[in-house]
Amino acid sequence: MQLPREVIIGNGTIERVAVVSRRLGFTKSALIISGSKTYDVAGKAVKELLEGGGVEVNNFLVESATVEDVDAVEEQIRVLRPQVVFGVGGGTKIDVAKLSSARRKAPFISVPTTASHDGIASPLSSVKGFEKPYSVMAQAPIAIIADTNIIMDAPWRSVISGCGDVIAKFTAVKDWKLAHKEKNEYYGEYAASLALMSAKLVIQNAKRIEPRNEEGLRVLLEALISCGVSMSIAGSSRPCSGSEHLFSHALDIVKSNHAMHGEQCGVGTIMMTRLHNENWKQIRKTLKMVGAPTNADELHVEKEDVTKALEMAPTIRPERYTILNRLNLKHKDYERLAKITHVVK
Ligand SMILES: [Zn+2]
């Protein structure tokens, strides 16, 4: 079980980057991975703070999260041999820094500039170009420094996506329990409870998750980080990724680049909650409250895309048993499901 040693969340926490780094023993060299925008937003500050502490810092820009990006960063790590790698940015930069550092056996510190998904603290990376469309094991960050002051300035859509990714744990945990009961799959009560509690806290606090509300953002960040930790405890993405994530991955294949990961997972959660015979209306209401998409139109996809993605979902990851395998629905049933839950008109 790999867990972060330091998690610092709050207003202006970026200032603590040099202290944290020193405390963890990284006094000589560091490599910062960021995007060109996120370098201006936070990467530059991290570089200057570390340099102020006498650390030799190199900076490498990536603009996407593909296998090629990971290879390029790995090469940087091989040549520069930094004591620690910083991932500074939204999802993609952190994913690339996490996977490349894991492969080169260098520790990794996560400095998120958005709250868009649970990858900011998880041991998994989502990278394009692999055979499978879902996340692969990398390593847990040794520290997470989340500055709410910086994250608050990110587009509101990233917060919406983060909420969807946390609320998704509601059905992910249900699917895990089902797989345990019916397929005797390993089930970790602690990891499952942590993921579920995060979803419940975001649902309870949805009213406070609004632009410029630091308290609400903090709830979301703590929830995302707890989800990341739950995956470290489980040793897989099981507590955080079930049928609703399979729907999102399938939708990416059916029609890519139309909505954010968490937005799709949120809509998936509405439908999968209905299949689990639970309160899907509450999920929908919560998503609406934070301004998240709840239907095909808002995801900018056609209604046929939704049905196609639902049909494809159980085939994406055959070893991951979910409610979709259990029910084994037909085309007509999926059409009905999307209609009943108001995902399509
Ligand atoms: Zn996710």
GROMACS .gro file of C-alpha atoms and ligand atoms in nm:
model
  346
    1MET     CA    1   0.000   0.000   0.000
    2GLN     CA    2   0.152   0.329  -0.114
    3LEU     CA    3   0.009   0.637   0.054
    4PRO     CA    4   0.095   1.008   0.034
    5ARG     CA    5   0.307   1.127   0.326
    6GLU     CA    6   0.196   1.489   0.313
    7VAL     CA    7  -0.136   1.631   0.197
    8ILE     CA    8  -0.166   2.008   0.216
    9ILE     CA    9  -0.488   2.178   0.110
   10GLY     CA   10  -0.568   2.546   0.152
   11ASN     CA   11  -0.533   2.905   0.045
   12GLY     CA   12  -0.175   2.989  -0.054
   13THR     CA   13  -0.033   2.642   0.018
   14ILE     CA   14   0.190   2.665  -0.290
   15GLU     CA   15   0.425   2.871  -0.071
   16ARG     CA   16   0.494   2.554   0.129
   17VAL     CA   17   0.634   2.362  -0.167
   18ALA     CA   18   1.002   2.414  -0.075
   19VAL     CA   19   0.947   2.325   0.291
   20VAL     CA   20   0.757   2.007   0.205
   21SER     CA   21   1.017   1.908  -0.051
   22ARG     CA   22   1.302   1.960   0.197
   23ARG     CA   23   1.117   1.768   0.469
   24LEU     CA   24   1.092   1.471   0.233
   25GLY     CA   25   1.467   1.488   0.169
   26PHE     CA   26   1.464   1.641  -0.179
   27THR     CA   27   1.729   1.908  -0.132
   28LYS     CA   28   1.931   1.879  -0.453
   29SER     CA   29   1.733   1.844  -0.774
   30ALA     CA   30   1.380   1.842  -0.913
   31LEU     CA   31   1.201   1.817  -1.246
   32ILE     CA   32   0.875   2.003  -1.302
   33ILE     CA   33   0.625   1.871  -1.556
   34SER     CA   34   0.358   2.122  -1.654
   35GLY     CA   35   0.171   2.262  -1.953
   36SER     CA   36   0.251   2.603  -2.098
   37LYS     CA   37  -0.057   2.756  -1.931
   38THR     CA   38  -0.015   2.577  -1.600
   39TYR     CA   39   0.352   2.675  -1.596
   40ASP     CA   40   0.241   3.038  -1.577
   41VAL     CA   41  -0.035   2.958  -1.328
   42ALA     CA   42   0.174   2.756  -1.082
   43GLY     CA   43   0.480   2.585  -1.236
   44LYS     CA   44   0.690   2.902  -1.240
   45ALA     CA   45   0.610   2.969  -0.873
   46VAL     CA   46   0.707   2.612  -0.778
   47LYS     CA   47   1.034   2.649  -0.971
   48GLU     CA   48   1.125   2.977  -0.806
   49LEU     CA   49   1.036   2.858  -0.457
   50LEU     CA   50   1.245   2.543  -0.496
   51GLU     CA   51   1.536   2.736  -0.644
   52GLY     CA   52   1.513   2.976  -0.352
   53GLY     CA   53   1.579   2.673  -0.131
   54GLY     CA   54   1.891   2.586  -0.329
   55VAL     CA   55   1.739   2.307  -0.540
   56GLU     CA   56   1.846   2.269  -0.902
   57VAL     CA   57   1.523   2.272  -1.102
   58ASN     CA   58   1.451   2.171  -1.460
   59ASN     CA   59   1.121   2.228  -1.631
   60PHE     CA   60   0.959   2.024  -1.909
   61LEU     CA   61   0.635   2.116  -2.087
   62VAL     CA   62   0.374   1.866  -2.205
   63GLU     CA   63   0.046   1.959  -2.373
   64SER     CA   64  -0.132   1.622  -2.376
   65ALA     CA   65  -0.124   1.282  -2.206
   66THR     CA   66  -0.020   1.030  -2.468
   67VAL     CA   67   0.222   0.739  -2.465
   68GLU     CA   68   0.467   0.964  -2.654
   69ASP     CA   69   0.444   1.231  -2.382
   70VAL     CA   70   0.520   0.969  -2.117
   71ASP     CA   71   0.819   0.843  -2.319
   72ALA     CA   72   0.952   1.198  -2.361
   73VAL     CA   73   0.929   1.269  -1.988
   74GLU     CA   74   1.088   0.933  -1.904
   75GLU     CA   75   1.381   1.032  -2.123
   76GLN     CA   76   1.414   1.363  -1.934
   77ILE     CA   77   1.417   1.176  -1.603
   78ARG     CA   78   1.676   0.931  -1.734
   79VAL     CA   79   1.908   1.209  -1.845
   80LEU     CA   80   1.856   1.459  -1.563
   81ARG     CA   81   1.815   1.206  -1.278
   82PRO     CA   82   1.610   1.440  -1.054
   83GLN     CA   83   1.548   1.342  -0.691
   84VAL     CA   84   1.179   1.418  -0.735
   85VAL     CA   85   0.930   1.487  -1.015
   86PHE     CA   86   0.657   1.749  -0.974
   87GLY     CA   87   0.337   1.724  -1.176
   88VAL     CA   88   0.194   2.077  -1.191
   89GLY     CA   89  -0.135   2.120  -1.373
   90GLY     CA   90  -0.473   1.966  -1.443
   91GLY     CA   91  -0.538   1.601  -1.511
   92THR     CA   92  -0.315   1.538  -1.810
   93LYS     CA   93   0.010   1.687  -1.673
   94ILE     CA   94  -0.030   1.498  -1.347
   95ASP     CA   95  -0.105   1.173  -1.531
   96VAL     CA   96   0.209   1.205  -1.743
   97ALA     CA   97   0.434   1.303  -1.451
   98LYS     CA   98   0.294   1.021  -1.236
   99LEU     CA   99   0.340   0.742  -1.488
  100SER     CA  100   0.681   0.848  -1.619
  101SER     CA  101   0.820   0.896  -1.266
  102ALA     CA  102   0.683   0.556  -1.161
  103ARG     CA  103   0.854   0.390  -1.457
  104ARG     CA  104   1.187   0.558  -1.375
  105LYS     CA  105   1.140   0.484  -1.002
  106ALA     CA  106   1.150   0.851  -0.902
  107PRO     CA  107   0.915   0.989  -0.635
  108PHE     CA  108   0.633   1.215  -0.750
  109ILE     CA  109   0.467   1.522  -0.596
  110SER     CA  110   0.124   1.629  -0.718
  111VAL     CA  111   0.044   2.001  -0.747
  112PRO     CA  112  -0.305   2.018  -0.902
  113THR     CA  113  -0.430   2.340  -1.060
  114THR     CA  114  -0.783   2.204  -1.110
  115ALA     CA  115  -1.019   1.975  -0.918
  116SER     CA  116  -1.142   1.792  -1.227
  117HIS     CA  117  -1.088   1.426  -1.128
  118ASP     CA  118  -0.950   1.190  -0.866
  119GLY     CA  119  -0.619   1.138  -1.051
  120ILE     CA  120  -0.468   1.422  -0.845
  121ALA     CA  121  -0.411   1.172  -0.563
  122SER     CA  122  -0.463   0.824  -0.710
  123PRO     CA  123  -0.191   0.571  -0.797
  124LEU     CA  124  -0.332   0.538  -1.151
  125SER     CA  125  -0.272   0.731  -1.472
  126SER     CA  126  -0.503   0.782  -1.766
  127VAL     CA  127  -0.292   0.804  -2.081
  128LYS     CA  128  -0.403   0.792  -2.444
  129GLY     CA  129  -0.246   0.546  -2.685
  130PHE     CA  130  -0.251   0.230  -2.475
  131GLU     CA  131  -0.449  -0.068  -2.590
  132LYS     CA  132  -0.708  -0.016  -2.316
  133PRO     CA  133  -0.909   0.308  -2.276
  134TYR     CA  134  -0.893   0.311  -1.895
  135SER     CA  135  -0.629   0.399  -1.633
  136VAL     CA  136  -0.313   0.200  -1.566
  137MET     CA  137  -0.123   0.153  -1.240
  138ALA     CA  138   0.156   0.407  -1.182
  139GLN     CA  139   0.234   0.520  -0.827
  140ALA     CA  140   0.076   0.722  -0.550
  141PRO     CA  141   0.212   1.076  -0.505
  142ILE     CA  142   0.447   1.108  -0.208
  143ALA     CA  143   0.290   1.450  -0.141
  144ILE     CA  144  -0.006   1.652  -0.264
  145ILE     CA  145  -0.005   2.030  -0.246
  146ALA     CA  146  -0.345   2.171  -0.345
  147ASP     CA  147  -0.369   2.550  -0.336
  148THR     CA  148  -0.737   2.650  -0.331
  149ASN     CA  149  -0.641   3.002  -0.435
  150ILE     CA  150  -0.505   2.867  -0.766
  151ILE     CA  151  -0.771   2.598  -0.815
  152MET     CA  152  -1.051   2.852  -0.758
  153ASP     CA  153  -0.940   3.040  -1.070
  154ALA     CA  154  -0.973   2.731  -1.294
  155PRO     CA  155  -1.285   2.710  -1.517
  156TRP     CA  156  -1.599   2.614  -1.324
  157ARG     CA  157  -1.646   2.318  -1.558
  158SER     CA  158  -1.346   2.148  -1.401
  159VAL     CA  159  -1.515   2.164  -1.058
  160ILE     CA  160  -1.833   2.023  -1.212
  161SER     CA  161  -1.630   1.737  -1.359
  162GLY     CA  162  -1.467   1.672  -1.021
  163CYS     CA  163  -1.810   1.650  -0.857
  164GLY     CA  164  -1.926   1.399  -1.119
  165ASP     CA  165  -1.615   1.187  -1.066
  166VAL     CA  166  -1.675   1.175  -0.688
  167ILE     CA  167  -2.051   1.111  -0.711
  168ALA     CA  168  -1.963   0.819  -0.942
  169LYS     CA  169  -1.824   0.633  -0.639
  170PHE     CA  170  -2.182   0.573  -0.532
  171THR     CA  171  -2.236   0.316  -0.810
  172ALA     CA  172  -1.869   0.210  -0.828
  173VAL     CA  173  -1.891   0.080  -0.471
  174LYS     CA  174  -2.229  -0.085  -0.541
  175ASP     CA  175  -2.074  -0.265  -0.839
  176TRP     CA  176  -1.775  -0.375  -0.631
  177LYS     CA  177  -2.004  -0.517  -0.362
  178LEU     CA  178  -2.201  -0.700  -0.630
  179ALA     CA  179  -1.883  -0.852  -0.776
  180HIS     CA  180  -1.783  -0.965  -0.429
  181LYS     CA  181  -2.119  -1.128  -0.365
  182GLU     CA  182  -2.162  -1.294  -0.700
  183LYS     CA  183  -1.807  -1.353  -0.824
  184ASN     CA  184  -1.627  -1.378  -0.493
  185GLU     CA  185  -1.403  -1.089  -0.591
  186TYR     CA  186  -1.181  -0.937  -0.320
  187TYR     CA  187  -1.369  -0.656  -0.147
  188GLY     CA  188  -1.203  -0.409   0.090
  189GLU     CA  189  -1.449  -0.264   0.337
  190TYR     CA  190  -1.218   0.022   0.433
  191ALA     CA  191  -1.141   0.133   0.077
  192ALA     CA  192  -1.508   0.102  -0.020
  193SER     CA  193  -1.625   0.305   0.283
  194LEU     CA  194  -1.375   0.581   0.212
  195ALA     CA  195  -1.488   0.615  -0.151
  196LEU     CA  196  -1.856   0.601  -0.057
  197MET     CA  197  -1.814   0.854   0.222
  198SER     CA  198  -1.652   1.095  -0.026
  199ALA     CA  199  -1.952   1.066  -0.259
  200LYS     CA  200  -2.193   1.119   0.029
  201LEU     CA  201  -2.004   1.426   0.155
  202VAL     CA  202  -2.013   1.588  -0.188
  203ILE     CA  203  -2.387   1.512  -0.218
  204GLN     CA  204  -2.452   1.659   0.129
  205ASN     CA  205  -2.243   1.969   0.059
  206ALA     CA  206  -2.353   2.026  -0.302
  207LYS     CA  207  -2.515   2.358  -0.209
  208ARG     CA  208  -2.183   2.496  -0.095
  209ILE     CA  209  -2.002   2.386  -0.410
  210GLU     CA  210  -2.043   2.710  -0.602
  211PRO     CA  211  -1.805   2.956  -0.769
  212ARG     CA  212  -1.578   3.149  -0.527
  213ASN     CA  213  -1.682   2.936  -0.228
  214GLU     CA  214  -1.355   2.812  -0.083
  215GLU     CA  215  -1.521   2.592   0.176
  216GLY     CA  216  -1.715   2.404  -0.092
  217LEU     CA  217  -1.404   2.361  -0.304
  218ARG     CA  218  -1.222   2.222  -0.003
  219VAL     CA  219  -1.491   1.957   0.048
  220LEU     CA  220  -1.451   1.854  -0.314
  221LEU     CA  221  -1.070   1.846  -0.296
  222GLU     CA  222  -1.072   1.639   0.022
  223ALA     CA  223  -1.322   1.403  -0.140
  224LEU     CA  224  -1.109   1.364  -0.456
  225ILE     CA  225  -0.797   1.302  -0.249
  226SER     CA  226  -0.979   1.049  -0.027
  227CYS     CA  227  -1.090   0.868  -0.342
  228GLY     CA  228  -0.729   0.858  -0.459
  229VAL     CA  229  -0.626   0.715  -0.125
  230SER     CA  230  -0.905   0.454  -0.140
  231MET     CA  231  -0.754   0.327  -0.467
  232SER     CA  232  -0.412   0.305  -0.303
  233ILE     CA  233  -0.565   0.101  -0.022
  234ALA     CA  234  -0.753  -0.128  -0.261
  235GLY     CA  235  -0.453  -0.159  -0.494
  236SER     CA  236  -0.678  -0.094  -0.794
  237SER     CA  237  -0.939   0.152  -0.923
  238ARG     CA  238  -1.221  -0.080  -0.806
  239PRO     CA  239  -1.365   0.146  -0.531
  240CYS     CA  240  -1.380   0.441  -0.767
  241SER     CA  241  -1.465   0.302  -1.107
  242GLY     CA  242  -1.765   0.084  -1.192
  243SER     CA  243  -2.037   0.066  -1.456
  244GLU     CA  244  -2.067   0.449  -1.468
  245HIS     CA  245  -1.698   0.476  -1.564
  246LEU     CA  246  -1.741   0.200  -1.824
  247PHE     CA  247  -2.020   0.411  -1.975
  248SER     CA  248  -1.788   0.713  -1.986
  249HIS     CA  249  -1.502   0.513  -2.142
  250ALA     CA  250  -1.746   0.372  -2.401
  251LEU     CA  251  -1.877   0.720  -2.479
  252ASP     CA  252  -1.517   0.830  -2.543
  253ILE     CA  253  -1.494   0.558  -2.807
  254VAL     CA  254  -1.838   0.627  -2.958
  255LYS     CA  255  -1.782   1.002  -2.973
  256SER     CA  256  -1.462   1.146  -2.834
  257ASN     CA  257  -1.384   1.496  -2.706
  258HIS     CA  258  -1.731   1.624  -2.634
  259ALA     CA  259  -1.740   1.642  -2.254
  260MET     CA  260  -1.512   1.605  -1.954
  261HIS     CA  261  -1.445   1.271  -1.783
  262GLY     CA  262  -1.635   1.354  -1.464
  263GLU     CA  263  -1.928   1.506  -1.653
  264GLN     CA  264  -1.978   1.179  -1.841
  265CYS     CA  265  -1.932   0.971  -1.525
  266GLY     CA  266  -2.199   1.184  -1.355
  267VAL     CA  267  -2.456   1.110  -1.625
  268GLY     CA  268  -2.349   0.744  -1.614
  269THR     CA  269  -2.409   0.742  -1.238
  270ILE     CA  270  -2.770   0.860  -1.283
  271MET     CA  271  -2.845   0.562  -1.510
  272MET     CA  272  -2.647   0.302  -1.315
  273THR     CA  273  -2.810   0.411  -0.988
  274ARG     CA  274  -3.145   0.336  -1.151
  275LEU     CA  275  -3.019  -0.011  -1.251
  276HIS     CA  276  -2.912  -0.070  -0.890
  277ASN     CA  277  -3.266   0.028  -0.784
  278GLU     CA  278  -3.139   0.317  -0.577
  279ASN     CA  279  -3.235   0.685  -0.562
  280TRP     CA  280  -3.123   0.807  -0.905
  281LYS     CA  281  -3.332   1.123  -0.869
  282GLN     CA  282  -3.113   1.239  -0.584
  283ILE     CA  283  -2.800   1.189  -0.796
  284ARG     CA  284  -2.960   1.387  -1.077
  285LYS     CA  285  -3.069   1.663  -0.840
  286THR     CA  286  -2.718   1.695  -0.694
  287LEU     CA  287  -2.557   1.714  -1.038
  288LYS     CA  288  -2.807   1.981  -1.141
  289MET     CA  289  -2.733   2.176  -0.825
  290VAL     CA  290  -2.365   2.214  -0.915
  291GLY     CA  291  -2.453   2.288  -1.277
  292ALA     CA  292  -2.333   1.952  -1.414
  293PRO     CA  293  -2.478   1.794  -1.729
  294THR     CA  294  -2.756   1.543  -1.666
  295ASN     CA  295  -2.856   1.455  -2.023
  296ALA     CA  296  -2.732   1.384  -2.374
  297ASP     CA  297  -2.788   1.740  -2.497
  298GLU     CA  298  -2.579   1.886  -2.218
  299LEU     CA  299  -2.303   1.632  -2.291
  300HIS     CA  300  -2.327   1.739  -2.657
  301VAL     CA  301  -2.395   1.387  -2.782
  302GLU     CA  302  -2.685   1.235  -2.974
  303LYS     CA  303  -2.931   1.007  -2.804
  304GLU     CA  304  -2.810   0.716  -3.020
  305ASP     CA  305  -2.459   0.775  -2.882
  306VAL     CA  306  -2.591   0.717  -2.529
  307THR     CA  307  -2.753   0.385  -2.623
  308LYS     CA  308  -2.444   0.278  -2.818
  309ALA     CA  309  -2.219   0.360  -2.521
  310LEU     CA  310  -2.448   0.172  -2.282
  311GLU     CA  311  -2.435  -0.136  -2.504
  312MET     CA  312  -2.061  -0.114  -2.540
  313ALA     CA  313  -1.989  -0.046  -2.172
  314PRO     CA  314  -1.991  -0.408  -2.043
  315THR     CA  315  -1.745  -0.511  -2.319
  316ILE     CA  316  -1.485  -0.244  -2.236
  317ARG     CA  317  -1.342  -0.428  -1.942
  318PRO     CA  318  -1.478  -0.784  -1.930
  319GLU     CA  319  -1.297  -0.871  -1.605
  320ARG     CA  320  -1.469  -0.586  -1.420
  321TYR     CA  321  -1.804  -0.735  -1.316
  322THR     CA  322  -2.079  -0.474  -1.269
  323ILE     CA  323  -2.456  -0.440  -1.269
  324LEU     CA  324  -2.437  -0.436  -1.650
  325ASN     CA  325  -2.307  -0.795  -1.659
  326ARG     CA  326  -2.559  -0.900  -1.402
  327LEU     CA  327  -2.861  -0.762  -1.590
  328ASN     CA  328  -2.735  -0.832  -1.943
  329LEU     CA  329  -2.977  -0.583  -2.099
  330LYS     CA  330  -3.080  -0.553  -2.461
  331HIS     CA  331  -3.087  -0.251  -2.692
  332LYS     CA  332  -3.452  -0.172  -2.609
  333ASP     CA  333  -3.384  -0.188  -2.232
  334TYR     CA  334  -3.098   0.059  -2.264
  335GLU     CA  335  -3.316   0.296  -2.467
  336ARG     CA  336  -3.577   0.274  -2.194
  337LEU     CA  337  -3.321   0.330  -1.920
  338ALA     CA  338  -3.192   0.648  -2.085
  339LYS     CA  339  -3.549   0.772  -2.127
  340ILE     CA  340  -3.673   0.694  -1.776
  341THR     CA  341  -3.375   0.876  -1.622
  342HIS     CA  342  -3.427   1.178  -1.854
  343VAL     CA  343  -3.083   1.134  -2.007
  344VAL     CA  344  -3.258   1.137  -2.347
  345LYS     CA  345  -3.595   1.287  -2.431
  346ZN      ZN  346  -1.283   0.887  -1.273
   0.00000   0.00000   0.00000
